[in-house]
Coordinates of C-alpha atoms in Angstrom, one line a residue:
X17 CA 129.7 105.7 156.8
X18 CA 130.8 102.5 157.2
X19 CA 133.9 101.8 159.1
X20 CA 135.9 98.9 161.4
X21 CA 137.1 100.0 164.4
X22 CA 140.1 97.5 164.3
X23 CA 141.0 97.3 168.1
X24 CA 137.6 95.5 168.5
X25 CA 138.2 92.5 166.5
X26 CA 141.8 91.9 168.2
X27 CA 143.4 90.1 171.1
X28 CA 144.1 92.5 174.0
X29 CA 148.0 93.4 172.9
X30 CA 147.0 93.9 169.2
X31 CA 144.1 96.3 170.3
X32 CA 146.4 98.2 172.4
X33 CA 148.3 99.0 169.5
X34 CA 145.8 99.8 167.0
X35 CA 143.6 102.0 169.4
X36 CA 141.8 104.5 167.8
X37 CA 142.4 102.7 164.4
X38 CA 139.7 103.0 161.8
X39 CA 139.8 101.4 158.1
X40 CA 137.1 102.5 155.7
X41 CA 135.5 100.0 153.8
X42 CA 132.5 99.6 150.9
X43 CA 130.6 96.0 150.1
X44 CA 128.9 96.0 147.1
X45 CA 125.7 93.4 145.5
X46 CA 124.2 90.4 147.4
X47 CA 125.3 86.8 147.8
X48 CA 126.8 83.9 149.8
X49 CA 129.9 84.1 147.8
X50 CA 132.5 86.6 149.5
X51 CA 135.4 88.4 147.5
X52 CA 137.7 90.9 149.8
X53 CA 139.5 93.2 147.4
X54 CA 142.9 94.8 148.7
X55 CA 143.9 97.5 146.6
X56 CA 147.8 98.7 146.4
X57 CA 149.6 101.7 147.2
X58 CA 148.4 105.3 147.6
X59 CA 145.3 103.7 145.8
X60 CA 141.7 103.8 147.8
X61 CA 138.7 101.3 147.1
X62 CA 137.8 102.9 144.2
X63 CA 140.2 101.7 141.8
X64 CA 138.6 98.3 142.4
X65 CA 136.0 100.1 139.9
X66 CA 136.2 97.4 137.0
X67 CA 136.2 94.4 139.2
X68 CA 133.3 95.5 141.2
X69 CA 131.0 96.1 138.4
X70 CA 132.4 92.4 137.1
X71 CA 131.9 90.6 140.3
X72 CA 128.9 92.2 141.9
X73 CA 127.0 93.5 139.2
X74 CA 126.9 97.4 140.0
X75 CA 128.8 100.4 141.6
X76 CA 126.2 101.7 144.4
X77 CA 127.4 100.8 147.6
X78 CA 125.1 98.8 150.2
X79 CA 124.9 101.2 152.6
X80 CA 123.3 103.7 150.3
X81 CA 119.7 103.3 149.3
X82 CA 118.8 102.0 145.8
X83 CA 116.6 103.8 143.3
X84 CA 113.8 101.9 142.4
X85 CA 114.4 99.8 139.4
X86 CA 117.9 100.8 140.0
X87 CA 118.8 96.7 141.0
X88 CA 117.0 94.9 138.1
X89 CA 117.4 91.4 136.6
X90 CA 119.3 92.2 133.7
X91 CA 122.0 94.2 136.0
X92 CA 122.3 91.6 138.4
X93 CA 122.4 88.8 136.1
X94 CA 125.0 87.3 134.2
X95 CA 128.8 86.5 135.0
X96 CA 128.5 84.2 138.5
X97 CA 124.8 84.9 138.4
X98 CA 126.0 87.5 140.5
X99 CA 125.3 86.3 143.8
X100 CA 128.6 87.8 144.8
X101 CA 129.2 90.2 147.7
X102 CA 132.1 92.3 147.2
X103 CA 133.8 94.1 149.8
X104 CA 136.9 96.7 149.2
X105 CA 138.8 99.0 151.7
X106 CA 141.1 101.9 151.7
X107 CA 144.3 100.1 153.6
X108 CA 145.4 102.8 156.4
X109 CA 147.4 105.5 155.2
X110 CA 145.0 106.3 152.6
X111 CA 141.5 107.5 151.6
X112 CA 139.3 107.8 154.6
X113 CA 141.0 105.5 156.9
X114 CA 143.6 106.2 159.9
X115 CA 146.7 107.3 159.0
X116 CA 149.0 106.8 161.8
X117 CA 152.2 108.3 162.5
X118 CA 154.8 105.8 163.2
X119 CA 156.3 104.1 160.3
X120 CA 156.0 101.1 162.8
X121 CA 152.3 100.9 162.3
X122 CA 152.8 99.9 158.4
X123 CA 153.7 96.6 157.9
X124 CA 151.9 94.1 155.6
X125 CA 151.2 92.1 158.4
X126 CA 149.4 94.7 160.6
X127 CA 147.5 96.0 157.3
X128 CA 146.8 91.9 156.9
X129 CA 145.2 92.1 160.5
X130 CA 142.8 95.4 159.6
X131 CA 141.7 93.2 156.6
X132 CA 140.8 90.3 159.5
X133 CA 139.3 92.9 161.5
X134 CA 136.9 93.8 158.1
X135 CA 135.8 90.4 157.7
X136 CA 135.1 89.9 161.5
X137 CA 133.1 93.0 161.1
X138 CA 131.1 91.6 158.1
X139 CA 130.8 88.5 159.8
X140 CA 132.2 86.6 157.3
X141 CA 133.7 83.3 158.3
X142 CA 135.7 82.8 154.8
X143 CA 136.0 84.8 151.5
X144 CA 138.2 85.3 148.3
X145 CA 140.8 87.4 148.7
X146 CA 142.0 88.9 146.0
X147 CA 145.1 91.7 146.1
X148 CA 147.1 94.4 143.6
X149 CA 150.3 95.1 143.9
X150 CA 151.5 96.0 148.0
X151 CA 147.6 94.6 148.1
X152 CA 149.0 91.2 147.2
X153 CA 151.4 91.5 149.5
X154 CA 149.2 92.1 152.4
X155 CA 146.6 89.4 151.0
X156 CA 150.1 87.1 151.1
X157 CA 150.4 87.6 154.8
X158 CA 146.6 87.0 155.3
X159 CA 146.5 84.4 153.5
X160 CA 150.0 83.2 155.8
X161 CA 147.9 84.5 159.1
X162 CA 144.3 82.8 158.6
X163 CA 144.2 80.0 155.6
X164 CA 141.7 78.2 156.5
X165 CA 139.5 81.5 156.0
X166 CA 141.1 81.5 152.4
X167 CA 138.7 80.1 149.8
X168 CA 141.5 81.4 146.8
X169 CA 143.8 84.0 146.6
X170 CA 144.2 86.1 143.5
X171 CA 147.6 88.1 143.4
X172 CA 147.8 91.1 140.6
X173 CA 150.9 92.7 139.7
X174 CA 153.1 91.2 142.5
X175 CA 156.2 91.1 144.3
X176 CA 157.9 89.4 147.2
X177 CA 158.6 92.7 148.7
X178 CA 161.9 94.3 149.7
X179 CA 164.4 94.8 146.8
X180 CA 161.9 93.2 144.3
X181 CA 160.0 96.4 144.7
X182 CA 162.5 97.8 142.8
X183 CA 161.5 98.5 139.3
X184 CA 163.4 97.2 135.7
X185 CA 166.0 100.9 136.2
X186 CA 166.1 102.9 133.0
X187 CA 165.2 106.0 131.9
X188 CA 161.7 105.5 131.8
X189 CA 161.4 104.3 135.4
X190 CA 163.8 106.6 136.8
X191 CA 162.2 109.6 135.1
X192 CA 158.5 108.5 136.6
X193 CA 159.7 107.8 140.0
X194 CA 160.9 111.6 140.1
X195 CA 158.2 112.9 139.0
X196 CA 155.9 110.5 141.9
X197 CA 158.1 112.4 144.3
X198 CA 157.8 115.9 143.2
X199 CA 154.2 115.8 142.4
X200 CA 152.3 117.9 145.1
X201 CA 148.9 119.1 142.8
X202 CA 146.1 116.3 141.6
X203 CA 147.1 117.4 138.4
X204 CA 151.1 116.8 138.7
X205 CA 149.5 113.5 140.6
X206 CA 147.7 112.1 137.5
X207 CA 150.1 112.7 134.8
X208 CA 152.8 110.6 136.5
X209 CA 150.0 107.9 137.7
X210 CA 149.1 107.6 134.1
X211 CA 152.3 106.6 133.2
X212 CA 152.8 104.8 136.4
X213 CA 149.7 102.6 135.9
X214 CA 149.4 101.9 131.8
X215 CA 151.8 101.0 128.4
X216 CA 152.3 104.1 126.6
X217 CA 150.2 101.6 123.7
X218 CA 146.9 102.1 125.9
X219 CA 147.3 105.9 126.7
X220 CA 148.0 106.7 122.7
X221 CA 144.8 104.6 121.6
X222 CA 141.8 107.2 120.3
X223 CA 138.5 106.8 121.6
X224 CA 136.2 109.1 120.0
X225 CA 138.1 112.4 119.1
X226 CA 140.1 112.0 122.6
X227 CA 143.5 109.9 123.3
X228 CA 142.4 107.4 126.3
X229 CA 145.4 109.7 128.3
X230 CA 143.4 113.1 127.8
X231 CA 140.2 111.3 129.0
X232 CA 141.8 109.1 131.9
X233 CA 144.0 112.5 133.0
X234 CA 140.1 114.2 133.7
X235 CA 138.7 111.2 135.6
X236 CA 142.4 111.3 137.7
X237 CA 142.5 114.6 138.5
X238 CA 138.6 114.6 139.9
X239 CA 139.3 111.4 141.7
X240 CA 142.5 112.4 143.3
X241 CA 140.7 115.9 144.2
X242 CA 137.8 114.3 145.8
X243 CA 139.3 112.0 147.9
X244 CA 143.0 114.2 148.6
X245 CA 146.8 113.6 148.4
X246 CA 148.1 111.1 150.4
X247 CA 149.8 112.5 153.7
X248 CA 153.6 112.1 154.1
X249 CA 152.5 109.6 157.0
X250 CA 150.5 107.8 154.4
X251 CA 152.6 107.2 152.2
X252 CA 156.1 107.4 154.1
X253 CA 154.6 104.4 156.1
X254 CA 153.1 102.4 153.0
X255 CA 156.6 102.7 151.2
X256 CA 157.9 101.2 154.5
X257 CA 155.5 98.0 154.4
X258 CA 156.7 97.2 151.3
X259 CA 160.0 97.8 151.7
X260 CA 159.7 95.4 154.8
X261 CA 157.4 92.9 153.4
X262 CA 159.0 89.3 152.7
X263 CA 157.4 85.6 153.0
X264 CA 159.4 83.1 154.9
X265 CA 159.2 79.2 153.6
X266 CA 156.8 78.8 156.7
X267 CA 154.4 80.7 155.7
X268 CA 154.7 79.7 152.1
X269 CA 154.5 75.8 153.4
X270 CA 151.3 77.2 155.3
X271 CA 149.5 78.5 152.9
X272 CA 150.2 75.3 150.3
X273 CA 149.1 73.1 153.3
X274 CA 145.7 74.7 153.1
X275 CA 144.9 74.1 149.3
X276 CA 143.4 76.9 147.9
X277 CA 143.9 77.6 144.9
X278 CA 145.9 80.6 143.8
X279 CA 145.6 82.9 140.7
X280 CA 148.8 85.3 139.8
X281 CA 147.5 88.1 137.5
X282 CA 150.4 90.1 136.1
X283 CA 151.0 93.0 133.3
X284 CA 153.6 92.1 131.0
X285 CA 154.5 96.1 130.4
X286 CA 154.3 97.0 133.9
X287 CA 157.1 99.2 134.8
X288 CA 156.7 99.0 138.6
X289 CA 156.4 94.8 139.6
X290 CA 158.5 93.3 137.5
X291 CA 157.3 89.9 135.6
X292 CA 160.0 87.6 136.5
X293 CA 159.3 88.0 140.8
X294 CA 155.7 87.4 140.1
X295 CA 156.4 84.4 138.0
X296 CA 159.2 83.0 141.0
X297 CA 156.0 83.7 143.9
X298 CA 153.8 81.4 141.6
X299 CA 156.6 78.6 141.0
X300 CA 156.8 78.7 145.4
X301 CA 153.3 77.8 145.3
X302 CA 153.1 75.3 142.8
X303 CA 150.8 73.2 142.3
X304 CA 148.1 75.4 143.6
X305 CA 148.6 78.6 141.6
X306 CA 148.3 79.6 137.7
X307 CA 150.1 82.2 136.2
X308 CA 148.1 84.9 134.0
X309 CA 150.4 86.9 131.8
X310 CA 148.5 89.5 129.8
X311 CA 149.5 92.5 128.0
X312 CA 149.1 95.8 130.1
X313 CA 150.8 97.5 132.6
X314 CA 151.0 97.6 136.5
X315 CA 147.2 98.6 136.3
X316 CA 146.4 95.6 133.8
X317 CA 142.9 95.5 135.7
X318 CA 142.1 98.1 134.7
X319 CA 143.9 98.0 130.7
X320 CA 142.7 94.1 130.3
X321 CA 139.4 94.4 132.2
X322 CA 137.7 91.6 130.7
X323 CA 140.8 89.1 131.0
X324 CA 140.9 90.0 134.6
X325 CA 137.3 89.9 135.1
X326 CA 137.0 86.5 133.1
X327 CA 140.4 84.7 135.0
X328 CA 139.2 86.1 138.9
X329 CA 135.8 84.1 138.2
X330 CA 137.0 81.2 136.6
X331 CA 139.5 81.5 140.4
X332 CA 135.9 81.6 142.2
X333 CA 134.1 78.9 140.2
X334 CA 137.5 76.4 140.2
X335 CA 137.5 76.5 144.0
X336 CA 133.8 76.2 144.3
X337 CA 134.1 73.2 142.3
X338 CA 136.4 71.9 144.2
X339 CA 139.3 71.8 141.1
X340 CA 142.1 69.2 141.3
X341 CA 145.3 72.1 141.6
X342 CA 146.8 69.6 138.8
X343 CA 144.1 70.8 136.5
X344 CA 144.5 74.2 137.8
X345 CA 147.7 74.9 137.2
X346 CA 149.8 76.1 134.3
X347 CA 153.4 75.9 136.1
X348 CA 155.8 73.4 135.2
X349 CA 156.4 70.5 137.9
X350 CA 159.5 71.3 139.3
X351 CA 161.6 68.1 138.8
X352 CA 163.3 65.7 141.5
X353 CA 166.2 66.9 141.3
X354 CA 165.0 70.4 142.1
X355 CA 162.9 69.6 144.9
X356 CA 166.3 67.7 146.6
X357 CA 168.0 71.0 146.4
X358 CA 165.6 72.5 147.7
X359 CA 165.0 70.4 150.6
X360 CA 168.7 70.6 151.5
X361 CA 169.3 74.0 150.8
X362 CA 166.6 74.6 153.7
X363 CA 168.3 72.3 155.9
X364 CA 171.4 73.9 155.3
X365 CA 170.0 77.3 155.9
X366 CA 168.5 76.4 159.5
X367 CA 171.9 75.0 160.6
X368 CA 173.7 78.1 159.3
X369 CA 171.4 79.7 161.5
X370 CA 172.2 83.3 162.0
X371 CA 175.4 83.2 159.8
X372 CA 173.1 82.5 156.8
X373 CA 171.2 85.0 157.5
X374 CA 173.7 87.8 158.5
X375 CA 175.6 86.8 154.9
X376 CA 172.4 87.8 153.1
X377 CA 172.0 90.7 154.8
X378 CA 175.2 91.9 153.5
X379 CA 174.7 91.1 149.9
X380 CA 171.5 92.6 149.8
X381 CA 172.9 95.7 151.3
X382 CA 175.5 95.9 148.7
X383 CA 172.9 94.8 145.8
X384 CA 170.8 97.7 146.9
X385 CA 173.8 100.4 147.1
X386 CA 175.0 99.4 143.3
X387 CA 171.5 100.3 142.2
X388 CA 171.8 103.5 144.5
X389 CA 175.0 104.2 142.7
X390 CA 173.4 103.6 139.4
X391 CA 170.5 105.6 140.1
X392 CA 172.4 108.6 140.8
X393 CA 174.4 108.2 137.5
X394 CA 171.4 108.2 135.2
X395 CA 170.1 111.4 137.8
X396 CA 173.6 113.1 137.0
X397 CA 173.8 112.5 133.1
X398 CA 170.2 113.1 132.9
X399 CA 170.9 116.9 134.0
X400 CA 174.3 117.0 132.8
X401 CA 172.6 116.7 129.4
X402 CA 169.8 118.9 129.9
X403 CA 172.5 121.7 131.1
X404 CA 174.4 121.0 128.0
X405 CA 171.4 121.4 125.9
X406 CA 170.1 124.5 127.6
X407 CA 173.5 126.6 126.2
X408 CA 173.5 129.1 123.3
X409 CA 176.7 130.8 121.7
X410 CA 176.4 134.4 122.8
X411 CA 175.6 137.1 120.8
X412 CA 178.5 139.4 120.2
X413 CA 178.2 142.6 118.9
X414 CA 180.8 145.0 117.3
X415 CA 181.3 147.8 119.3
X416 CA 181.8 151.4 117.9
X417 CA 185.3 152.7 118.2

């Protein structure tokens, strides 16, 4: 099977710490164009399903032998001519890759460096790296690590990390994230993930005799049984490279200095990333980036497969082409005016030094206590009202004297 032993592709202090690390990976069809896929978490290589068949043409892995016939013209042809080579990994923590321990060993910037250890495996010098959800985050930091490997970066339902991971709190939300937590079959697994990944619009739509959510809830519950639940370690330590993740200006600056161009790909339903963070991370890399907004959920590649498809290759053909970023993008110049504040807001901030940062460090901590407080609230009226609902006046007989 085909795996990157990490430790070999790093310095000797990185090595040391990733010893023993293995990430799984797949590459798909055949071509001097390169696309890296990231996928998000507690999701393996395998829901890169739609953009695999619309990149490279087909589903059979490389490293398994093709049926004769099984690679012919008319497969192969079509969107890019498909002289792409697509290669997608399980991040560790999940599928068939390590899954250490520590909660120290998850950050997006180690899982960044297994991604550079992939493409040192492959061999390849540059590719397109496109990421979903804590996937984007991780192509972020990449992207932040090695731009000039960076041909264009394509972000999908992402956030800037941290507090932004927090999902739009209602009902809905709050009900799904409990369920996520108790789920311990495949089956409780799919049922939440359903709602977790799609707009109730999508599940409800008929295709054939079957709602999309009985036909989906069959192919989750075989997909999550062949490949397991995700381990405590897994996931404990994915949670915790979100959690952490955050982009400085630096690396922002870094990645704008490199001029690829940048595609952000976002659900306008999705319940998980919220719009407005995705929109902010395209504005900080304007003019290189174009914002995609398209009706779906946190899994709009999956509910808009075409659009997807369609806006990733028009990514790959505007940076082979060499596209002026003021043709590329759709964002709004930010005025003067802005861009003054901006500059001596930064200033500000690096003579604040510490202070600055110690002050934010306190809001944020009582920002994220508030939506602790209100969490519990909706938890508490939510069972309060179940309780109150599961009464019944008693039955009283008369009793014979």
């Amino acid at each position: 099977m085909p795996y990157c032993e990490v430790g070999k592709y790093q310095n000797t202090a990185e090595a040391a710490g990733n010893n023993g690390i293995k990430i799984f990976y797949e590459t798909y069809g055949h071509g001097p164009v390169k696309v890296l896929l990231i996928i998000g978490l507690a999701g393996t290589h395998e829901s890169w399903g739609p953009q695999i068949m619309g990149l490279a043409g087909t589903l059979t892995p490389n490293d398994q032998d093709w049926p004769d016939g099984d690679r012919s013209s008319d497969e192969v042809g079509g969107a890019h001519e498909r002289l792409v080579e697509v290669c997608a990994l399980d991040n560790r923590g999940m599928g068939r890759s390590s899954v250490p321990a520590k909660k120290s060993e998850y950050t997006t910037r180690i899982m960044a460096k297994d991604a550079i250890a992939v493409m040192d495996h492959l061999g390849w010098e540059k590719a397109h790296v496109f990421g979903h959800s804590m996937g984007a985050m991780i192509s972020c930091k990449l992207a932040a690590t090695v731009p000039d490997r960076i041909l264009s970066l394509a972000l999908l339902n992402v956030t800037g990390g941290g507090f932004e991971c927090f999902p739009k709190l209602d009902r809905q939300t709050l009900s799904i994230a409990i369920r996520f937590l108790k789920a311990k079959t495949p089956e409780q697994r799919a049922a939440v993930d359903l709602d977790t990944h799609y707009t109730k619009e999508y599940l409800e739509e008929l295709v054939g005799s079957k709602s999309r959510r009985a036909i989906l809830y069959q192919e989750y519950v075989k997909g999550i049984s062949s490949t397991g639940m995700q381990t405590n370690y897994g996931f404990d330590g994915q949670i915790h490279a979100c959690w952490t993740h955050k982009m400085s200006q630096t690396e922002f600056e870094l990645m704008r200095s490199s001029g690829f161009l940048v595609s952000v790909i976002h659900g306008r339903k999705d319940v998980i990333a919220q719009l407005r963070h995705a929109r902010k991370l395209a504005e900080r890399l304007h003019p290189f980036s174009r914002m995609v907004e398209l009706p779906g959920g946190h899994l709009v590649s999956h509910e808009r497969t075409e659009e997807v498809n369609q806006a990733l290759l028009e990514l790959i053909r505007a940076s082979e082409s060499d596209m002026d970023p003021l043709e590329w993008t759709n964002i709004p110049q930010p005025s003067a005016g802005w861009a003054v504040t901006r500059v001596s807001f930064y200033k500000r901030n690096s003579e604040a030094g510490n202070r600055t940062s110690s002050k934010f460090g306190v809001v944020e901590k009582i920002y994220l206590f508030f939506m602790y407080l209100f969490g519990l609230l909706i938890l508490a009226c939510e069972h309060f009202w179940r309780a109150v609902k599961s009464l019944r006046p008693a039955r009283v007989e008369a009793v014979a004297s």
